[in-house]
Short mmCIF file of C-alpha atoms in Angstrom, two decimals:
data_model
loop_
_atom_site.label_atom_id
_atom_site.label_comp_id
_atom_site.label_asym_id
_atom_site.label_seq_id
_atom_site.Cartn_x
_atom_site.Cartn_y
_atom_site.Cartn_z
CA MET W 1 0.00 0.00 0.00
CA ASN W 2 2.92 2.35 0.67
CA ASP W 3 3.81 2.22 -3.03
CA LEU W 4 0.43 3.54 -4.18
CA PRO W 5 1.29 7.25 -3.77
CA LYS W 6 4.43 6.69 -5.86
CA HIS W 7 2.38 5.01 -8.59
CA PHE W 8 -0.15 7.84 -8.69
CA ASP W 9 2.66 10.40 -8.72
CA ALA W 10 4.19 8.57 -11.68
CA ALA W 11 0.80 8.55 -13.42
CA HIS W 12 0.50 12.30 -12.89
CA LYS W 13 3.93 12.83 -14.45
CA VAL W 14 2.96 10.66 -17.44
CA ALA W 15 -0.25 12.66 -17.95
CA ASN W 16 1.74 15.90 -18.06
CA PHE W 17 4.62 14.51 -20.16
CA PRO W 18 3.45 16.01 -23.51
CA SER W 19 4.20 19.51 -22.19
CA ILE W 20 7.93 18.66 -22.10
CA ARG W 21 9.77 19.81 -25.22
CA PRO W 22 11.36 16.89 -27.13
CA SER W 23 15.08 16.88 -27.98
CA VAL W 24 14.24 15.91 -31.59
CA PRO W 25 11.51 18.38 -32.62
CA GLU W 26 8.40 16.93 -34.22
CA ARG W 27 8.66 17.49 -37.94
CA THR W 28 5.89 19.41 -39.68
CA LEU W 29 5.69 17.61 -43.00
CA GLY W 30 2.35 18.78 -44.30
CA GLU W 31 -0.08 15.91 -44.76
CA ARG W 32 0.90 12.68 -43.03
CA ARG W 33 0.02 9.19 -44.25
CA ARG W 34 -3.25 8.43 -42.49
CA PHE W 35 -4.47 4.99 -41.48
CA ARG W 36 -7.49 3.75 -39.61
CA THR W 37 -5.32 1.72 -37.23
CA ILE W 38 -1.61 1.26 -36.48
CA TRP W 39 -0.06 -1.60 -34.50
CA ILE W 40 3.55 -1.49 -33.25
CA SER W 41 5.34 -3.64 -30.69
CA ASP W 42 8.74 -4.66 -29.34
CA VAL W 43 10.24 -1.18 -29.30
CA HIS W 44 12.43 -2.03 -26.27
CA LEU W 45 12.88 1.49 -24.96
CA GLY W 46 15.68 1.45 -22.41
CA THR W 47 18.05 -0.58 -24.58
CA LYS W 48 20.67 0.36 -27.16
CA GLY W 49 18.96 -2.01 -29.59
CA CYS W 50 15.92 0.27 -29.91
CA ASN W 51 16.03 1.90 -33.34
CA HIS W 52 14.75 5.26 -32.12
CA GLU W 53 15.79 7.14 -35.25
CA LEU W 54 13.57 5.08 -37.57
CA LEU W 55 10.68 4.97 -35.08
CA ILE W 56 10.71 8.75 -34.62
CA ASP W 57 10.69 9.08 -38.41
CA PHE W 58 7.72 6.69 -38.61
CA LEU W 59 5.77 8.57 -35.94
CA ASP W 60 6.44 11.89 -37.71
CA HIS W 61 5.19 10.58 -41.08
CA THR W 62 2.04 8.69 -40.06
CA ASP W 63 -1.21 9.16 -38.15
CA SER W 64 -4.23 7.02 -37.27
CA GLU W 65 -7.57 6.97 -35.47
CA THR W 66 -6.39 4.14 -33.21
CA MET W 67 -2.92 2.96 -32.22
CA TYR W 68 -2.12 -0.31 -30.45
CA LEU W 69 1.14 -0.69 -28.52
CA VAL W 70 1.39 -4.47 -28.55
CA GLY W 71 3.89 -5.07 -25.76
CA ASP W 72 7.60 -4.80 -24.96
CA ILE W 73 7.46 -1.06 -25.55
CA ILE W 74 9.70 -0.56 -22.49
CA ASP W 75 12.35 -3.15 -21.65
CA GLY W 76 12.03 -3.53 -17.90
CA TRP W 77 14.33 -6.57 -17.90
CA ARG W 78 17.30 -4.54 -19.16
CA LEU W 79 16.48 -1.45 -17.11
CA LYS W 80 16.66 -3.56 -13.95
CA LYS W 81 20.22 -4.58 -14.84
CA LYS W 82 21.49 -1.25 -16.13
CA PHE W 83 19.65 2.04 -16.54
CA TYR W 84 19.84 3.37 -20.09
CA TRP W 85 17.42 6.04 -21.27
CA PRO W 86 18.67 8.56 -23.88
CA ALA W 87 16.71 11.70 -24.76
CA GLU W 88 15.42 10.10 -27.98
CA HIS W 89 13.53 7.50 -25.94
CA ASN W 90 11.76 10.34 -24.15
CA ASP W 91 10.97 11.74 -27.59
CA ILE W 92 9.16 8.53 -28.55
CA VAL W 93 7.07 8.60 -25.36
CA TRP W 94 6.35 12.29 -26.02
CA ARG W 95 5.12 11.56 -29.55
CA ILE W 96 2.82 8.75 -28.41
CA LEU W 97 1.29 10.84 -25.62
CA LYS W 98 0.95 13.77 -28.02
CA ARG W 99 -1.13 11.55 -30.31
CA ALA W 100 -3.43 10.71 -27.41
CA LYS W 101 -3.80 14.41 -26.67
CA ARG W 102 -4.73 15.05 -30.32
CA GLY W 103 -7.52 12.47 -30.17
CA THR W 104 -5.90 9.20 -31.26
CA ARG W 105 -7.11 6.26 -29.17
CA ILE W 106 -3.97 4.64 -27.72
CA ILE W 107 -4.24 1.09 -26.33
CA TYR W 108 -1.19 -0.36 -24.54
CA ILE W 109 -1.04 -4.15 -24.11
CA PRO W 110 2.08 -4.91 -22.01
CA GLY W 111 4.31 -7.85 -22.92
CA ASN W 112 6.82 -9.89 -20.95
CA HIS W 113 9.58 -7.24 -20.97
CA ASP W 114 7.20 -4.55 -19.68
CA GLU W 115 5.17 -6.90 -17.47
CA MET W 116 5.54 -4.41 -14.58
CA ILE W 117 2.74 -2.43 -16.30
CA ARG W 118 0.30 -5.37 -16.38
CA PRO W 119 -1.07 -4.72 -12.86
CA PHE W 120 -2.38 -1.37 -14.17
CA ALA W 121 -4.72 -3.07 -16.69
CA GLY W 122 -8.02 -1.21 -16.81
CA MET W 123 -6.42 2.15 -16.00
CA ASN W 124 -5.74 5.17 -18.21
CA PHE W 125 -2.51 7.19 -17.98
CA GLY W 126 -2.23 10.36 -20.07
CA GLY W 127 -4.86 9.10 -22.50
CA VAL W 128 -3.19 5.68 -22.86
CA GLU W 129 -5.51 2.76 -22.01
CA ILE W 130 -3.77 -0.23 -20.38
CA MET W 131 -5.25 -3.65 -21.31
CA ARG W 132 -4.14 -7.27 -20.99
CA ALA W 133 -5.67 -8.04 -24.41
CA ALA W 134 -8.11 -6.38 -26.78
CA PHE W 135 -10.53 -7.17 -29.61
CA HIS W 136 -10.43 -4.99 -32.69
CA GLU W 137 -13.10 -4.77 -35.39
CA THR W 138 -11.82 -3.79 -38.81
CA ALA W 139 -13.68 -1.43 -41.13
CA ASP W 140 -14.95 -4.42 -43.15
CA GLY W 141 -16.25 -6.25 -40.05
CA ARG W 142 -13.49 -8.74 -39.20
CA ARG W 143 -12.91 -9.34 -35.48
CA LEU W 144 -9.26 -9.59 -34.45
CA MET W 145 -7.79 -10.58 -31.09
CA VAL W 146 -4.84 -8.35 -30.11
CA LEU W 147 -2.26 -9.51 -27.56
CA HIS W 148 1.52 -9.50 -27.15
CA GLY W 149 1.93 -13.25 -27.60
CA ASP W 150 4.34 -14.31 -24.86
CA GLU W 151 1.42 -16.31 -23.45
CA PHE W 152 2.07 -18.83 -26.24
CA ASP W 153 5.87 -18.98 -25.95
CA THR W 154 6.68 -22.40 -24.44
CA ILE W 155 10.19 -21.31 -23.40
CA MET W 156 8.75 -18.32 -21.55
CA LEU W 157 6.12 -20.44 -19.82
CA ALA W 158 8.15 -23.52 -18.91
CA HIS W 159 11.72 -22.22 -18.54
CA ARG W 160 11.73 -18.58 -17.51
CA TRP W 161 15.40 -18.78 -16.49
CA LEU W 162 16.28 -19.91 -20.03
CA ALA W 163 14.39 -16.92 -21.43
CA PHE W 164 16.61 -14.57 -19.39
CA ILE W 165 19.78 -16.30 -20.68
CA GLY W 166 18.44 -16.03 -24.21
CA ASP W 167 17.71 -12.36 -23.60
CA ALA W 168 21.35 -11.73 -22.61
CA ALA W 169 22.63 -13.50 -25.74
CA TYR W 170 20.15 -11.59 -27.86
CA HIS W 171 21.45 -8.25 -26.57
CA LEU W 172 25.01 -9.25 -27.47
CA MET W 173 23.74 -9.81 -31.01
CA MET W 174 22.06 -6.39 -30.87
CA LYS W 175 25.42 -4.75 -30.07
CA LEU W 176 26.86 -6.33 -33.20
CA ASN W 177 23.76 -5.28 -35.11
CA ASN W 178 24.20 -1.65 -33.97
CA TRP W 179 27.87 -1.66 -34.98
CA VAL W 180 27.03 -2.95 -38.49
CA ALA W 181 24.15 -0.44 -38.85
CA SER W 182 26.41 2.45 -37.78
CA LEU W 183 29.11 1.41 -40.26
CA ARG W 184 26.59 1.10 -43.11
CA LYS W 185 25.18 4.54 -42.28
CA ARG W 186 28.67 6.12 -42.45
CA LEU W 187 29.17 4.43 -45.83
CA GLY W 188 25.85 5.82 -47.08
CA LEU W 189 24.23 2.38 -47.27
CA PRO W 190 20.58 1.69 -46.25
CA TYR W 191 19.66 0.06 -42.94
CA TRP W 192 20.12 -3.72 -42.81
CA SER W 193 19.78 -6.03 -39.81
CA ILE W 194 22.39 -8.78 -39.44
CA SER W 195 20.38 -10.39 -36.61
CA ARG W 196 17.23 -10.51 -38.74
CA ALA W 197 19.12 -12.10 -41.63
CA ALA W 198 20.68 -14.68 -39.29
CA LYS W 199 17.30 -15.54 -37.77
CA HIS W 200 15.88 -16.40 -41.20
CA LYS W 201 18.86 -18.66 -41.96
CA VAL W 202 18.92 -20.65 -38.72
CA LYS W 203 16.76 -23.77 -39.03
CA ASN W 204 15.76 -23.96 -35.34
CA ALA W 205 14.66 -20.32 -35.32
CA VAL W 206 12.56 -20.85 -38.45
CA GLU W 207 10.92 -23.93 -36.93
CA PHE W 208 10.18 -22.10 -33.66
CA ILE W 209 8.61 -19.15 -35.48
CA SER W 210 6.45 -21.43 -37.64
CA LYS W 211 5.26 -23.42 -34.61
CA TYR W 212 4.56 -20.24 -32.66
CA GLU W 213 2.44 -18.84 -35.50
CA GLU W 214 0.38 -22.05 -35.64
CA VAL W 215 -0.24 -22.10 -31.88
CA VAL W 216 -1.33 -18.45 -31.80
CA ALA W 217 -3.65 -18.90 -34.80
CA ARG W 218 -5.18 -22.00 -33.21
CA ALA W 219 -5.88 -20.04 -30.01
CA ALA W 220 -7.61 -17.35 -32.09
CA ALA W 221 -9.76 -19.98 -33.81
CA GLU W 222 -10.78 -21.43 -30.43
CA ARG W 223 -11.98 -17.96 -29.38
CA GLY W 224 -14.14 -17.65 -32.47
CA VAL W 225 -12.43 -14.58 -33.95
CA ASP W 226 -11.39 -13.98 -37.53
CA GLY W 227 -7.74 -13.43 -36.73
CA VAL W 228 -5.05 -12.35 -34.31
CA VAL W 229 -2.50 -9.54 -34.12
CA CYS W 230 0.58 -10.09 -31.94
CA GLY W 231 4.27 -9.30 -31.58
CA HIS W 232 6.86 -10.93 -29.29
CA ILE W 233 9.01 -12.88 -31.79
CA HIS W 234 10.33 -9.88 -33.76
CA THR W 235 9.17 -11.34 -37.08
CA ALA W 236 6.60 -9.38 -39.09
CA GLU W 237 4.37 -11.81 -40.95
CA PHE W 238 0.95 -12.56 -42.37
CA ARG W 239 -0.31 -16.13 -42.66
CA ASP W 240 -3.72 -17.68 -43.22
CA PHE W 241 -4.53 -20.78 -41.18
CA ASP W 242 -7.75 -22.27 -42.60
CA GLY W 243 -9.43 -18.87 -42.71
CA VAL W 244 -7.92 -17.55 -39.46
CA GLU W 245 -5.60 -14.60 -40.10
CA TYR W 246 -2.29 -14.41 -38.26
CA TRP W 247 -0.67 -10.97 -38.24
CA ASN W 248 2.60 -10.17 -36.48
CA ASP W 249 3.51 -6.47 -36.42
CA GLY W 250 7.26 -7.10 -36.07
CA ASP W 251 9.55 -4.94 -33.99
CA TRP W 252 11.65 -1.75 -33.83
CA VAL W 253 14.96 -3.43 -33.04
CA GLU W 254 15.65 -5.60 -36.07
CA GLY W 255 13.06 -5.29 -38.85
CA CYS W 256 11.50 -1.92 -37.91
CA ASN W 257 7.98 -2.84 -39.02
CA ALA W 258 4.45 -1.66 -38.32
CA LEU W 259 1.08 -3.20 -39.15
CA VAL W 260 -1.54 -0.80 -40.50
CA GLU W 261 -5.22 -0.97 -41.37
CA HIS W 262 -6.44 1.16 -44.24
CA PHE W 263 -9.85 2.82 -44.13
CA ASP W 264 -11.43 0.05 -46.23
CA GLY W 265 -10.33 -2.60 -43.71
CA SER W 266 -7.44 -3.96 -45.77
CA MET W 267 -4.22 -4.48 -43.80
CA GLU W 268 -0.55 -4.11 -44.67
CA ILE W 269 2.81 -4.68 -43.03
CA LEU W 270 5.11 -1.70 -43.52
CA ASN W 271 8.87 -2.19 -43.52
CA TRP W 272 9.99 1.29 -42.56
CA PRO W 273 13.63 1.08 -43.74
CA GLU W 274 12.28 0.22 -47.21
CA GLU W 275 9.74 3.09 -46.97
CA VAL W 276 12.54 5.53 -46.10
CA ALA W 277 14.73 4.22 -48.94
CA ARG W 278 11.87 4.69 -51.44
CA ARG W 279 11.18 8.19 -50.10
CA ASP W 280 14.84 9.16 -50.38
CA ALA W 281 15.05 7.68 -53.89
CA GLY W 282 11.99 9.71 -54.90
CA ARG W 283 13.60 12.91 -53.65
CA HIS W 284 16.75 12.08 -55.60
CA ASP W 285 14.74 11.43 -58.80
CA VAL W 286 12.94 14.76 -58.42
CA ALA W 287 16.26 16.56 -57.92
CA VAL W 288 17.73 14.87 -61.02
CA THR W 289 14.78 15.62 -63.29
CA VAL W 290 14.37 19.31 -62.39
CA PRO W 291 14.99 21.19 -65.67
CA GLU W 292 17.69 23.81 -65.76
CA ALA W 293 16.66 27.45 -65.95
CA ALA W 294 16.75 28.88 -69.45
#
């Protein structure tokens, strides 16, 4: 009970967070790309693996009526071991809370790395609704179950200690990933994830992902919904299991993906590094084709 005043004080600070000026100013880009719904997950704020630069760019170029934060937005596991919170991570929180203030419905479904937020399910902080799971109805009437997905991870459920060891190894890979990304950026090359490429090559990882997708889709079918949206395994994907849709919105550590719903109910996985590359190429083409003055 003694911790309650601290929690309410923290909630008050969250509610007033949008008034703080971000270190990376929000870009005014004219008309943003608008969607009916956006899903993002596995941001892992509080770690060096979080690709804050691409996520800030995504948030500054898009908008939606509803936004789902599908777990592991904050990495409580890593923050317990070593506190790491650069100004850009504040900027991401600022942008999300600013959306809520502008009228976007924000639904936060905590995952395993931010499980410390799960006890607050049913509460609202700064316009952000905390839920353990949600059901979303698309514009064309499909009913989708939305949850982080760690509930279906057998390693997480049966061998929690092994999950922590795997987490440590994963973050070593992220350090290598950051080094490669930094080198490619200095060389003027587009973003590329070595960890993502390795995951798709390793047989055991591919088998685990495939099994995980099947288990999650089966659980959705048992609940009588048309599909499921989840995160957790850092692999953006769409699969159809006998009429049950499986959507994974990816992550912002390796792939840097988001799942979006258009206003007609159709859905699409965006790979933001590819979107940025196309945008930059378009600017280059415009610059090349501008006719010289007479």
